[in-house]
GROMACS .gro file of C-alpha atoms in nm:
model
  472
    1MET     CA    1  -1.634   1.327   0.167
    2SER     CA    2  -1.482   1.063  -0.060
    3ASP     CA    3  -1.635   0.967  -0.394
    4SER     CA    4  -1.728   0.621  -0.263
    5SER     CA    5  -1.908   0.759   0.043
    6SER     CA    6  -2.094   1.015  -0.174
    7ILE     CA    7  -2.212   0.736  -0.402
    8GLU     CA    8  -2.322   0.520  -0.107
    9THR     CA    9  -2.510   0.814   0.046
   10LEU     CA   10  -2.693   0.891  -0.278
   11VAL     CA   11  -2.779   0.523  -0.329
   12ALA     CA   12  -2.930   0.509   0.021
   13ILE     CA   13  -3.137   0.824  -0.047
   14LEU     CA   14  -3.266   0.690  -0.379
   15ARG     CA   15  -3.354   0.353  -0.224
   16ARG     CA   16  -3.576   0.535   0.027
   17GLU     CA   17  -3.741   0.730  -0.256
   18ILE     CA   18  -3.799   0.412  -0.454
   19THR     CA   19  -3.991   0.253  -0.165
   20ARG     CA   20  -4.241   0.541  -0.187
   21LEU     CA   21  -4.287   0.504  -0.563
   22SER     CA   22  -4.473   0.249  -0.773
   23PRO     CA   23  -4.326   0.022  -1.041
   24GLY     CA   24  -4.283   0.219  -1.361
   25ASP     CA   25  -4.262   0.560  -1.190
   26ARG     CA   26  -3.990   0.786  -1.321
   27LEU     CA   27  -3.705   0.899  -1.096
   28PRO     CA   28  -3.582   1.262  -1.103
   29SER     CA   29  -3.348   1.341  -1.389
   30SER     CA   30  -2.972   1.338  -1.344
   31ARG     CA   31  -2.968   1.717  -1.357
   32ASP     CA   32  -3.229   1.735  -1.080
   33LEU     CA   33  -3.033   1.489  -0.864
   34ILE     CA   34  -2.711   1.686  -0.911
   35THR     CA   35  -2.881   2.010  -0.807
   36ARG     CA   36  -3.085   1.861  -0.523
   37HIS     CA   37  -2.805   1.665  -0.355
   38GLY     CA   38  -2.502   1.874  -0.441
   39VAL     CA   39  -2.308   1.590  -0.607
   40GLY     CA   40  -2.130   1.554  -0.937
   41PRO     CA   41  -2.256   1.384  -1.254
   42VAL     CA   42  -2.015   1.091  -1.206
   43THR     CA   43  -2.160   1.025  -0.860
   44VAL     CA   44  -2.514   1.026  -0.998
   45SER     CA   45  -2.418   0.801  -1.288
   46ARG     CA   46  -2.251   0.543  -1.062
   47ALA     CA   47  -2.536   0.549  -0.809
   48ILE     CA   48  -2.789   0.482  -1.084
   49ALA     CA   49  -2.568   0.205  -1.222
   50LEU     CA   50  -2.557   0.035  -0.879
   51LEU     CA   51  -2.934   0.054  -0.842
   52ALA     CA   52  -2.977  -0.087  -1.193
   53ALA     CA   53  -2.733  -0.369  -1.120
   54GLU     CA   54  -2.930  -0.473  -0.812
   55GLY     CA   55  -3.258  -0.459  -1.008
   56SER     CA   56  -3.417  -0.162  -0.829
   57VAL     CA   57  -3.439   0.056  -1.141
   58VAL     CA   58  -3.424   0.031  -1.517
   59THR     CA   59  -3.267   0.293  -1.740
   60ARG     CA   60  -3.404   0.388  -2.081
   61PRO     CA   61  -3.160   0.593  -2.291
   62GLY     CA   62  -3.314   0.922  -2.394
   63SER     CA   63  -3.611   0.872  -2.164
   64GLY     CA   64  -3.491   0.844  -1.804
   65THR     CA   65  -3.465   0.611  -1.507
   66TYR     CA   66  -3.771   0.419  -1.384
   67VAL     CA   67  -3.861   0.206  -1.083
   68ALA     CA   68  -3.826  -0.159  -1.182
   69THR     CA   69  -4.138  -0.372  -1.214
   70HIS     CA   70  -3.985  -0.651  -1.005
   71ARG     CA   71  -3.783  -0.491  -0.729
   72PRO     CA   72  -3.536  -0.687  -0.513
   73ARG     CA   73  -3.666  -0.853  -0.199
   74SER     CA   74  -3.694  -0.610   0.092
   75ALA     CA   75  -3.463  -0.640   0.390
   76GLY     CA   76  -3.742  -0.777   0.608
   77ALA     CA   77  -3.838  -1.060   0.373
   78GLU     CA   78  -3.550  -1.301   0.417
   79PRO     CA   79  -3.601  -1.656   0.286
   80ASP     CA   80  -3.627  -1.953   0.519
   81THR     CA   81  -3.298  -2.143   0.486
   82SER     CA   82  -3.336  -2.348   0.803
   83TRP     CA   83  -3.367  -2.666   0.593
   84GLN     CA   84  -2.995  -2.636   0.510
   85ALA     CA   85  -2.903  -2.727   0.869
   86VAL     CA   86  -3.034  -3.078   0.798
   87ALA     CA   87  -2.880  -3.100   0.451
   88LEU     CA   88  -2.536  -3.001   0.584
   89ALA     CA   89  -2.551  -3.231   0.886
   90GLY     CA   90  -2.239  -3.439   0.928
   91ARG     CA   91  -2.011  -3.177   0.774
   92ASP     CA   92  -1.788  -2.976   1.008
   93ALA     CA   93  -1.826  -2.601   0.980
   94LEU     CA   94  -1.538  -2.443   0.790
   95PRO     CA   95  -1.315  -2.234   1.015
   96ASP     CA   96  -1.329  -1.855   1.006
   97ARG     CA   97  -1.029  -1.638   0.928
   98PRO     CA   98  -1.007  -1.416   1.237
   99ASP     CA   99  -0.707  -1.227   1.101
  100GLU     CA  100  -0.907  -1.071   0.820
  101GLN     CA  101  -1.033  -0.712   0.824
  102SER     CA  102  -1.372  -0.662   0.989
  103ASP     CA  103  -1.643  -0.469   0.807
  104ALA     CA  104  -1.755  -0.338   1.148
  105GLU     CA  105  -1.440  -0.132   1.204
  106ALA     CA  106  -1.499   0.239   1.264
  107PRO     CA  107  -1.380   0.465   0.977
  108ASP     CA  108  -1.101   0.620   1.187
  109THR     CA  109  -0.971   0.287   1.316
  110ILE     CA  110  -0.593   0.243   1.308
  111ARG     CA  111  -0.535  -0.104   1.174
  112LEU     CA  112  -0.268  -0.304   1.353
  113SER     CA  113  -0.449  -0.615   1.229
  114GLY     CA  114  -0.444  -0.795   0.896
  115GLY     CA  115  -0.151  -0.905   0.685
  116TYR     CA  116  -0.122  -0.680   0.380
  117LEU     CA  117   0.054  -0.358   0.292
  118HIS     CA  118  -0.133  -0.030   0.305
  119GLU     CA  119  -0.206   0.108  -0.041
  120ASN     CA  120   0.065   0.372  -0.009
  121LEU     CA  121   0.327   0.098   0.039
  122GLN     CA  122   0.216  -0.097  -0.266
  123PRO     CA  123   0.382  -0.048  -0.607
  124THR     CA  124   0.063   0.093  -0.754
  125ARG     CA  125   0.213   0.268  -1.056
  126PRO     CA  126   0.443  -0.019  -1.158
  127LEU     CA  127   0.150  -0.258  -1.116
  128GLY     CA  128  -0.071  -0.043  -1.339
  129ALA     CA  129   0.199  -0.009  -1.601
  130ALA     CA  130   0.268  -0.385  -1.592
  131LEU     CA  131  -0.099  -0.466  -1.634
  132ALA     CA  132  -0.129  -0.222  -1.925
  133ARG     CA  133   0.173  -0.373  -2.102
  134ALA     CA  134   0.039  -0.723  -2.040
  135ALA     CA  135  -0.298  -0.631  -2.188
  136ARG     CA  136  -0.132  -0.515  -2.509
  137ARG     CA  137   0.024  -0.854  -2.574
  138PRO     CA  138  -0.142  -1.021  -2.876
  139ASP     CA  139  -0.182  -1.347  -2.683
  140ALA     CA  140  -0.289  -1.184  -2.354
  141TRP     CA  141  -0.624  -1.363  -2.349
  142HIS     CA  142  -0.507  -1.698  -2.482
  143ARG     CA  143  -0.532  -2.001  -2.257
  144ALA     CA  144  -0.234  -2.025  -2.024
  145PRO     CA  145  -0.038  -2.349  -1.975
  146ALA     CA  146  -0.161  -2.550  -1.677
  147ALA     CA  147   0.176  -2.519  -1.502
  148GLY     CA  148   0.198  -2.146  -1.571
  149LEU     CA  149   0.384  -1.928  -1.818
  150SER     CA  150   0.737  -2.054  -1.872
  151THR     CA  151   0.885  -1.707  -1.818
  152LEU     CA  152   0.710  -1.673  -1.482
  153ARG     CA  153   0.814  -2.023  -1.374
  154THR     CA  154   1.173  -1.936  -1.467
  155ILE     CA  155   1.159  -1.624  -1.247
  156PHE     CA  156   1.029  -1.820  -0.947
  157ALA     CA  157   1.292  -2.091  -1.001
  158ARG     CA  158   1.570  -1.833  -1.011
  159GLN     CA  159   1.443  -1.675  -0.687
  160ALA     CA  160   1.446  -2.014  -0.513
  161GLY     CA  161   1.808  -2.079  -0.613
  162GLY     CA  162   2.000  -2.406  -0.603
  163ASP     CA  163   1.932  -2.632  -0.898
  164VAL     CA  164   1.557  -2.554  -0.906
  165GLY     CA  165   1.440  -2.528  -1.264
  166PRO     CA  166   1.118  -2.402  -1.426
  167GLU     CA  167   1.002  -2.763  -1.466
  168ASP     CA  168   0.986  -2.781  -1.084
  169VAL     CA  169   0.748  -2.482  -1.058
  170LEU     CA  170   0.367  -2.471  -1.063
  171VAL     CA  171   0.216  -2.120  -1.075
  172THR     CA  172  -0.073  -2.078  -0.831
  173GLY     CA  173  -0.343  -1.827  -0.751
  174GLY     CA  174  -0.168  -1.682  -0.446
  175GLY     CA  175  -0.043  -1.850  -0.132
  176GLN     CA  176  -0.368  -1.938   0.040
  177GLY     CA  177  -0.507  -2.127  -0.259
  178ALA     CA  178  -0.176  -2.309  -0.292
  179LEU     CA  179  -0.194  -2.417   0.073
  180SER     CA  180  -0.544  -2.552   0.026
  181MET     CA  181  -0.431  -2.746  -0.281
  182LEU     CA  182  -0.127  -2.884  -0.102
  183PHE     CA  183  -0.308  -3.008   0.207
  184ARG     CA  184  -0.569  -3.184  -0.006
  185ALA     CA  185  -0.317  -3.331  -0.248
  186VAL     CA  186  -0.055  -3.456  -0.003
  187ALA     CA  187  -0.238  -3.581   0.308
  188ALA     CA  188  -0.547  -3.797   0.347
  189PRO     CA  189  -0.843  -3.665   0.549
  190GLY     CA  190  -0.801  -3.751   0.915
  191SER     CA  191  -0.420  -3.737   0.899
  192PRO     CA  192  -0.207  -3.532   1.136
  193VAL     CA  193  -0.006  -3.237   1.008
  194LEU     CA  194   0.273  -3.093   1.221
  195VAL     CA  195   0.282  -2.714   1.253
  196GLU     CA  196   0.487  -2.461   1.443
  197SER     CA  197   0.325  -2.328   1.758
  198PRO     CA  198   0.227  -2.049   1.713
  199THR     CA  199   0.165  -2.044   1.338
  200TYR     CA  200  -0.029  -1.877   1.055
  201PRO     CA  201  -0.409  -1.907   1.111
  202GLY     CA  202  -0.471  -1.937   0.738
  203ALA     CA  203  -0.267  -2.257   0.732
  204LEU     CA  204  -0.465  -2.395   1.027
  205ALA     CA  205  -0.789  -2.308   0.849
  206ALA     CA  206  -0.677  -2.471   0.523
  207ALA     CA  207  -0.556  -2.785   0.701
  208ARG     CA  208  -0.878  -2.825   0.897
  209ALA     CA  209  -1.087  -2.760   0.585
  210ALA     CA  210  -0.897  -3.049   0.423
  211GLY     CA  211  -0.988  -3.272   0.717
  212LEU     CA  212  -0.639  -3.272   0.870
  213HIS     CA  213  -0.553  -3.244   1.239
  214PRO     CA  214  -0.286  -2.982   1.319
  215VAL     CA  215  -0.038  -3.096   1.585
  216PRO     CA  216   0.171  -2.824   1.754
  217VAL     CA  217   0.551  -2.830   1.769
  218PRO     CA  218   0.693  -2.547   1.986
  219ILE     CA  219   0.942  -2.292   1.860
  220ASP     CA  220   1.203  -2.085   2.046
  221ASP     CA  221   1.432  -1.796   1.955
  222GLU     CA  222   1.606  -2.008   1.688
  223GLY     CA  223   1.282  -2.133   1.535
  224LEU     CA  224   1.133  -2.480   1.524
  225ARG     CA  225   1.293  -2.723   1.771
  226PRO     CA  226   1.434  -3.030   1.589
  227ASP     CA  227   1.424  -3.248   1.902
  228LEU     CA  228   1.054  -3.189   1.959
  229LEU     CA  229   0.989  -3.225   1.586
  230ALA     CA  230   1.144  -3.572   1.588
  231ASP     CA  231   0.932  -3.664   1.889
  232ALA     CA  232   0.618  -3.538   1.716
  233PHE     CA  233   0.686  -3.740   1.401
  234ALA     CA  234   0.746  -4.052   1.611
  235MET     CA  235   0.434  -4.004   1.825
  236THR     CA  236   0.189  -3.915   1.548
  237GLY     CA  237   0.319  -4.091   1.239
  238ALA     CA  238   0.267  -3.764   1.052
  239ARG     CA  239   0.395  -3.739   0.696
  240LEU     CA  240   0.366  -3.362   0.662
  241LEU     CA  241   0.518  -3.056   0.832
  242TYR     CA  242   0.409  -2.699   0.763
  243CYS     CA  243   0.659  -2.430   0.864
  244GLN     CA  244   0.770  -2.073   0.796
  245PRO     CA  245   1.150  -2.073   0.832
  246THR     CA  246   1.201  -1.709   0.727
  247PHE     CA  247   1.036  -1.417   0.915
  248HIS     CA  248   0.784  -1.647   1.077
  249ASN     CA  249   0.425  -1.526   1.117
  250PRO     CA  250   0.346  -1.418   1.387
  251THR     CA  251   0.676  -1.410   1.582
  252GLY     CA  252   0.922  -1.288   1.316
  253THR     CA  253   1.164  -1.570   1.403
  254VAL     CA  254   1.421  -1.685   1.147
  255LEU     CA  255   1.517  -2.052   1.162
  256SER     CA  256   1.889  -2.073   1.247
  257PRO     CA  257   2.133  -2.209   0.985
  258GLU     CA  258   2.208  -2.526   1.184
  259ARG     CA  259   1.840  -2.602   1.239
  260ARG     CA  260   1.757  -2.544   0.872
  261ARG     CA  261   1.959  -2.853   0.791
  262GLN     CA  262   1.831  -3.047   1.091
  263ILE     CA  263   1.462  -2.986   1.016
  264VAL     CA  264   1.492  -3.127   0.665
  265ASP     CA  265   1.698  -3.422   0.789
  266VAL     CA  266   1.442  -3.507   1.059
  267ALA     CA  267   1.157  -3.492   0.809
  268ARG     CA  268   1.347  -3.701   0.555
  269ALA     CA  269   1.418  -3.965   0.820
  270ALA     CA  270   1.045  -3.975   0.901
  271GLY     CA  271   0.951  -4.013   0.534
  272ALA     CA  272   0.764  -3.682   0.551
  273PHE     CA  273   0.724  -3.372   0.338
  274VAL     CA  274   0.814  -3.022   0.456
  275ILE     CA  275   0.595  -2.739   0.329
  276GLU     CA  276   0.819  -2.432   0.335
  277ASP     CA  277   0.594  -2.124   0.335
  278ASP     CA  278   0.830  -1.853   0.208
  279PHE     CA  279   0.568  -1.576   0.201
  280ALA     CA  280   0.801  -1.313   0.355
  281ARG     CA  281   1.109  -1.352   0.134
  282HIS     CA  282   1.058  -1.001  -0.008
  283LEU     CA  283   0.962  -0.848   0.328
  284GLY     CA  284   1.308  -0.817   0.481
  285HIS     CA  285   1.405  -0.496   0.658
  286GLY     CA  286   1.732  -0.441   0.476
  287ARG     CA  287   1.922  -0.765   0.534
  288PRO     CA  288   1.910  -1.045   0.275
  289ALA     CA  289   1.682  -1.335   0.359
  290PRO     CA  290   1.841  -1.676   0.426
  291ARG     CA  291   1.866  -1.928   0.146
  292PRO     CA  292   1.537  -2.122   0.108
  293LEU     CA  293   1.526  -2.480   0.235
  294VAL     CA  294   1.429  -2.602  -0.111
  295ALA     CA  295   1.754  -2.470  -0.261
  296ASP     CA  296   1.954  -2.738  -0.076
  297ASP     CA  297   1.701  -3.020  -0.108
  298ARG     CA  298   1.764  -3.268  -0.389
  299ASP     CA  299   1.532  -3.548  -0.277
  300GLY     CA  300   1.194  -3.378  -0.302
  301THR     CA  301   1.145  -3.353   0.074
  302VAL     CA  302   1.072  -2.980   0.065
  303ILE     CA  303   0.768  -2.833  -0.109
  304HIS     CA  304   0.832  -2.461  -0.141
  305LEU     CA  305   0.555  -2.200  -0.144
  306ALA     CA  306   0.615  -1.845  -0.270
  307SER     CA  307   0.372  -1.558  -0.319
  308LEU     CA  308   0.364  -1.205  -0.460
  309THR     CA  309   0.058  -1.081  -0.271
  310LYS     CA  310   0.243  -0.973   0.044
  311PRO     CA  311   0.516  -0.755  -0.113
  312ALA     CA  312   0.298  -0.624  -0.397
  313SER     CA  313  -0.080  -0.619  -0.360
  314PRO     CA  314  -0.356  -0.842  -0.220
  315SER     CA  315  -0.506  -0.853  -0.568
  316LEU     CA  316  -0.192  -0.980  -0.737
  317ARG     CA  317  -0.304  -1.335  -0.667
  318ILE     CA  318   0.005  -1.502  -0.804
  319GLY     CA  319   0.220  -1.755  -0.622
  320ALA     CA  320   0.421  -2.066  -0.695
  321LEU     CA  321   0.473  -2.418  -0.566
  322ILE     CA  322   0.813  -2.581  -0.614
  323ALA     CA  323   0.821  -2.959  -0.585
  324ARG     CA  324   0.986  -3.266  -0.736
  325GLY     CA  325   0.874  -3.618  -0.808
  326PRO     CA  326   0.530  -3.779  -0.782
  327VAL     CA  327   0.400  -3.503  -0.556
  328MET     CA  328   0.433  -3.253  -0.842
  329ARG     CA  329   0.240  -3.485  -1.072
  330ARG     CA  330  -0.030  -3.502  -0.805
  331LEU     CA  331  -0.038  -3.122  -0.783
  332HIS     CA  332  -0.078  -3.099  -1.161
  333ALA     CA  333  -0.374  -3.338  -1.135
  334MET     CA  334  -0.521  -3.124  -0.857
  335ARG     CA  335  -0.484  -2.819  -1.081
  336ARG     CA  336  -0.696  -2.988  -1.348
  337VAL     CA  337  -0.965  -3.055  -1.087
  338ASP     CA  338  -0.960  -2.712  -0.923
  339ASP     CA  339  -0.918  -2.441  -1.186
  340PHE     CA  340  -0.737  -2.568  -1.501
  341PHE     CA  341  -0.493  -2.272  -1.505
  342ILE     CA  342  -0.428  -1.925  -1.361
  343ALA     CA  343  -0.563  -1.632  -1.562
  344ARG     CA  344  -0.307  -1.541  -1.826
  345PRO     CA  345  -0.339  -1.159  -1.803
  346LEU     CA  346  -0.250  -1.173  -1.435
  347GLN     CA  347   0.050  -1.398  -1.504
  348GLU     CA  348   0.165  -1.170  -1.785
  349ALA     CA  349   0.132  -0.870  -1.553
  350ALA     CA  350   0.342  -1.049  -1.291
  351VAL     CA  351   0.612  -1.119  -1.551
  352GLU     CA  352   0.610  -0.754  -1.660
  353LEU     CA  353   0.633  -0.635  -1.298
  354LEU     CA  354   0.912  -0.870  -1.191
  355SER     CA  355   1.117  -0.808  -1.506
  356THR     CA  356   1.156  -0.432  -1.465
  357PRO     CA  357   1.394  -0.221  -1.253
  358ALA     CA  358   1.083  -0.074  -1.086
  359TRP     CA  359   1.035  -0.400  -0.891
  360ASP     CA  360   1.384  -0.391  -0.741
  361ARG     CA  361   1.338  -0.022  -0.655
  362HIS     CA  362   1.006  -0.103  -0.488
  363LEU     CA  363   1.163  -0.378  -0.276
  364ARG     CA  364   1.442  -0.146  -0.160
  365THR     CA  365   1.193   0.129  -0.075
  366LEU     CA  366   0.965  -0.120   0.098
  367ALA     CA  367   1.249  -0.261   0.309
  368THR     CA  368   1.335   0.086   0.437
  369ALA     CA  369   0.972   0.171   0.509
  370LEU     CA  370   0.904  -0.156   0.692
  371GLN     CA  371   1.219  -0.126   0.902
  372HIS     CA  372   1.126   0.230   1.002
  373ARG     CA  373   0.768   0.135   1.089
  374CYS     CA  374   0.878  -0.172   1.283
  375VAL     CA  375   1.121   0.019   1.505
  376LEU     CA  376   0.874   0.307   1.545
  377LEU     CA  377   0.595   0.082   1.673
  378ALA     CA  378   0.831  -0.122   1.893
  379ASP     CA  379   0.969   0.194   2.055
  380ALA     CA  380   0.622   0.341   2.105
  381LEU     CA  381   0.498   0.023   2.271
  382ALA     CA  382   0.803   0.006   2.499
  383ARG     CA  383   0.737   0.363   2.603
  384GLU     CA  384   0.359   0.343   2.644
  385LEU     CA  385   0.318  -0.021   2.756
  386PRO     CA  386   0.641  -0.128   2.925
  387ASP     CA  387   0.477  -0.431   3.090
  388TRP     CA  388   0.388  -0.585   2.751
  389THR     CA  389   0.663  -0.827   2.645
  390LEU     CA  390   0.785  -0.800   2.286
  391ALA     CA  391   0.921  -1.132   2.161
  392ARG     CA  392   1.176  -0.959   1.938
  393VAL     CA  393   1.220  -0.670   1.701
  394PRO     CA  394   1.207  -0.875   1.380
  395GLU     CA  395   1.440  -0.827   1.084
  396GLY     CA  396   1.160  -0.893   0.838
  397GLY     CA  397   0.787  -0.941   0.803
  398LEU     CA  398   0.492  -0.720   0.890
  399HIS     CA  399   0.418  -0.787   1.258
  400LEU     CA  400   0.521  -0.765   1.621
  401TRP     CA  401   0.432  -1.048   1.862
  402LEU     CA  402   0.362  -0.943   2.220
  403ARG     CA  403   0.278  -1.132   2.538
  404LEU     CA  404   0.026  -0.957   2.761
  405PRO     CA  405   0.094  -0.919   3.132
  406PRO     CA  406  -0.086  -1.155   3.374
  407GLY     CA  407  -0.446  -1.061   3.435
  408LEU     CA  408  -0.513  -0.919   3.089
  409ALA     CA  409  -0.731  -1.135   2.865
  410GLU     CA  410  -0.698  -1.109   2.487
  411PRO     CA  411  -1.069  -1.049   2.406
  412THR     CA  412  -1.099  -0.787   2.679
  413VAL     CA  413  -0.794  -0.597   2.553
  414ALA     CA  414  -0.908  -0.628   2.191
  415ASP     CA  415  -1.255  -0.494   2.276
  416ALA     CA  416  -1.104  -0.205   2.471
  417ALA     CA  417  -0.868  -0.134   2.180
  418ALA     CA  418  -1.161  -0.134   1.936
  419ALA     CA  419  -1.343   0.114   2.160
  420HIS     CA  420  -1.037   0.339   2.120
  421GLN     CA  421  -1.039   0.271   1.743
  422VAL     CA  422  -0.742   0.038   1.720
  423ALA     CA  423  -0.778  -0.304   1.553
  424VAL     CA  424  -0.555  -0.588   1.674
  425ASN     CA  425  -0.525  -0.964   1.619
  426LEU     CA  426  -0.587  -1.201   1.911
  427GLY     CA  427  -0.294  -1.430   1.976
  428ARG     CA  428  -0.502  -1.737   2.054
  429HIS     CA  429  -0.594  -1.776   1.686
  430TYR     CA  430  -0.230  -1.849   1.606
  431PHE     CA  431  -0.209  -2.159   1.824
  432PRO     CA  432  -0.328  -2.501   1.702
  433ALA     CA  433  -0.399  -2.602   2.063
  434GLU     CA  434  -0.423  -2.428   2.399
  435PRO     CA  435  -0.212  -2.109   2.406
  436PRO     CA  436   0.051  -2.095   2.681
  437ALA     CA  437  -0.019  -1.726   2.752
  438ALA     CA  438  -0.217  -1.429   2.625
  439HIS     CA  439  -0.070  -1.262   2.317
  440LEU     CA  440  -0.152  -1.001   2.055
  441ARG     CA  441  -0.017  -0.971   1.702
  442LEU     CA  442   0.029  -0.608   1.602
  443GLY     CA  443   0.101  -0.519   1.240
  444PHE     CA  444   0.291  -0.209   1.130
  445ALA     CA  445   0.224  -0.220   0.753
  446ALA     CA  446  -0.153  -0.163   0.728
  447ALA     CA  447  -0.165   0.183   0.891
  448ALA     CA  448  -0.196   0.475   0.652
  449GLU     CA  449   0.120   0.649   0.777
  450PRO     CA  450   0.395   0.589   1.033
  451ALA     CA  451   0.262   0.854   1.273
  452LYS     CA  452  -0.051   0.645   1.313
  453LEU     CA  453   0.157   0.373   1.479
  454THR     CA  454   0.267   0.604   1.759
  455GLU     CA  455  -0.093   0.715   1.802
  456ALA     CA  456  -0.208   0.353   1.811
  457ALA     CA  457   0.034   0.274   2.094
  458ARG     CA  458  -0.096   0.575   2.286
  459ARG     CA  459  -0.456   0.459   2.236
  460LEU     CA  460  -0.370   0.106   2.348
  461ALA     CA  461  -0.217   0.248   2.667
  462LEU     CA  462  -0.535   0.447   2.730
  463ALA     CA  463  -0.744   0.136   2.666
  464THR     CA  464  -0.552  -0.074   2.917
  465ARG     CA  465  -0.560   0.205   3.177
  466ASP     CA  466  -0.938   0.219   3.134
  467LEU     CA  467  -0.947  -0.156   3.195
  468GLY     CA  468  -0.752  -0.106   3.518
  469ARG     CA  469  -0.994   0.161   3.638
  470THR     CA  470  -1.287  -0.064   3.554
  471ALA     CA  471  -1.133  -0.349   3.753
  472ASP     CA  472  -1.083  -0.117   4.053
   0.00000   0.00000   0.00000
């Protein structure tokens, strides 16, 4: 049993005991709890700390632990919040993020869902060392500049290439927060925003939360179609395009060199901005990623978004926006409204991480691991589920995009997969309008080990066979 599960078990036991005691009654000593429940002193100490934090007990050094006089509200005594339905009337409900991990997943579930690296693919030791070095800086807890540390902005500018300079960079709290800021800063509520179809659900959620209306523009094997993009700008009057030109989520498509120029030209002719979400630049499978759109843009058409959370850790909430002209001044103003600045220790840790040879070694190791996992899962699916259509074996990113055969519905397959302890992402969440067919997005980076991917494909085949027997 893991330490966390031992602590949770002991907390549950003590909560039951507390309900049978009166305020002020003394709980058994730590020594008694260790002997009675067969746990270690650290487990007891952390369980008591959790109960104290929630207000169930109070601790008195040298005396013991006692039932609190005012215990937290019991589970059956929920407050009446129905009045809030009236107070919130007229406001659209904020969209959910269906691609996030569910708390209801069984412990042995193989995760082909979500969009982050498993812990054993993250650079845990370099991250810890970077954070420790950052904490030792004498100015580690000083206020950070609103635009971000100059050293970190210089690193992001160098990664973007072209003539991008640190003055063009605004450090952000990860990619999702940057998207929310961008949509609110650039487009007025009620405006259309053009998006690839399919596209990243987090972008759809952020756009809708900002009051924007996503308008789909189809993609093909070469990425976003410039002809349909021009039509969409003309029909809608949109002044904003959101796209992922490199290792597109969910399909893995890379926008072709010719279209990279055409997309920017079409947007410039329409007087529109292009948000280039470059989240996967460090997620290639061994081949270098194409040059970012922003590197060849001198007129401020492209707003570039970069992030460190995907190749490093979900908790390294550091990203960057690259923009020129009045839009950057507007983003600076939005920064002053939203959060003033990004926490300096985290920025310093990012600088320490990106400035060491360990980061380059991690990226090389990660590229090899992702390429191996990608091919392994693709081969297993082709073997176990030959009637599922794989869009492509991508050269970067974290996912495979599959079209289900006719007659299979996404929710039905997902429920059957969950019953066989495999978590998947429904394809319909990646479309801003009606999906043309049933799809699933299957990730290969969140599983604990590569062998789990082969097992997941086997379980998915069993799940679909069970569906066929049920239909018969």
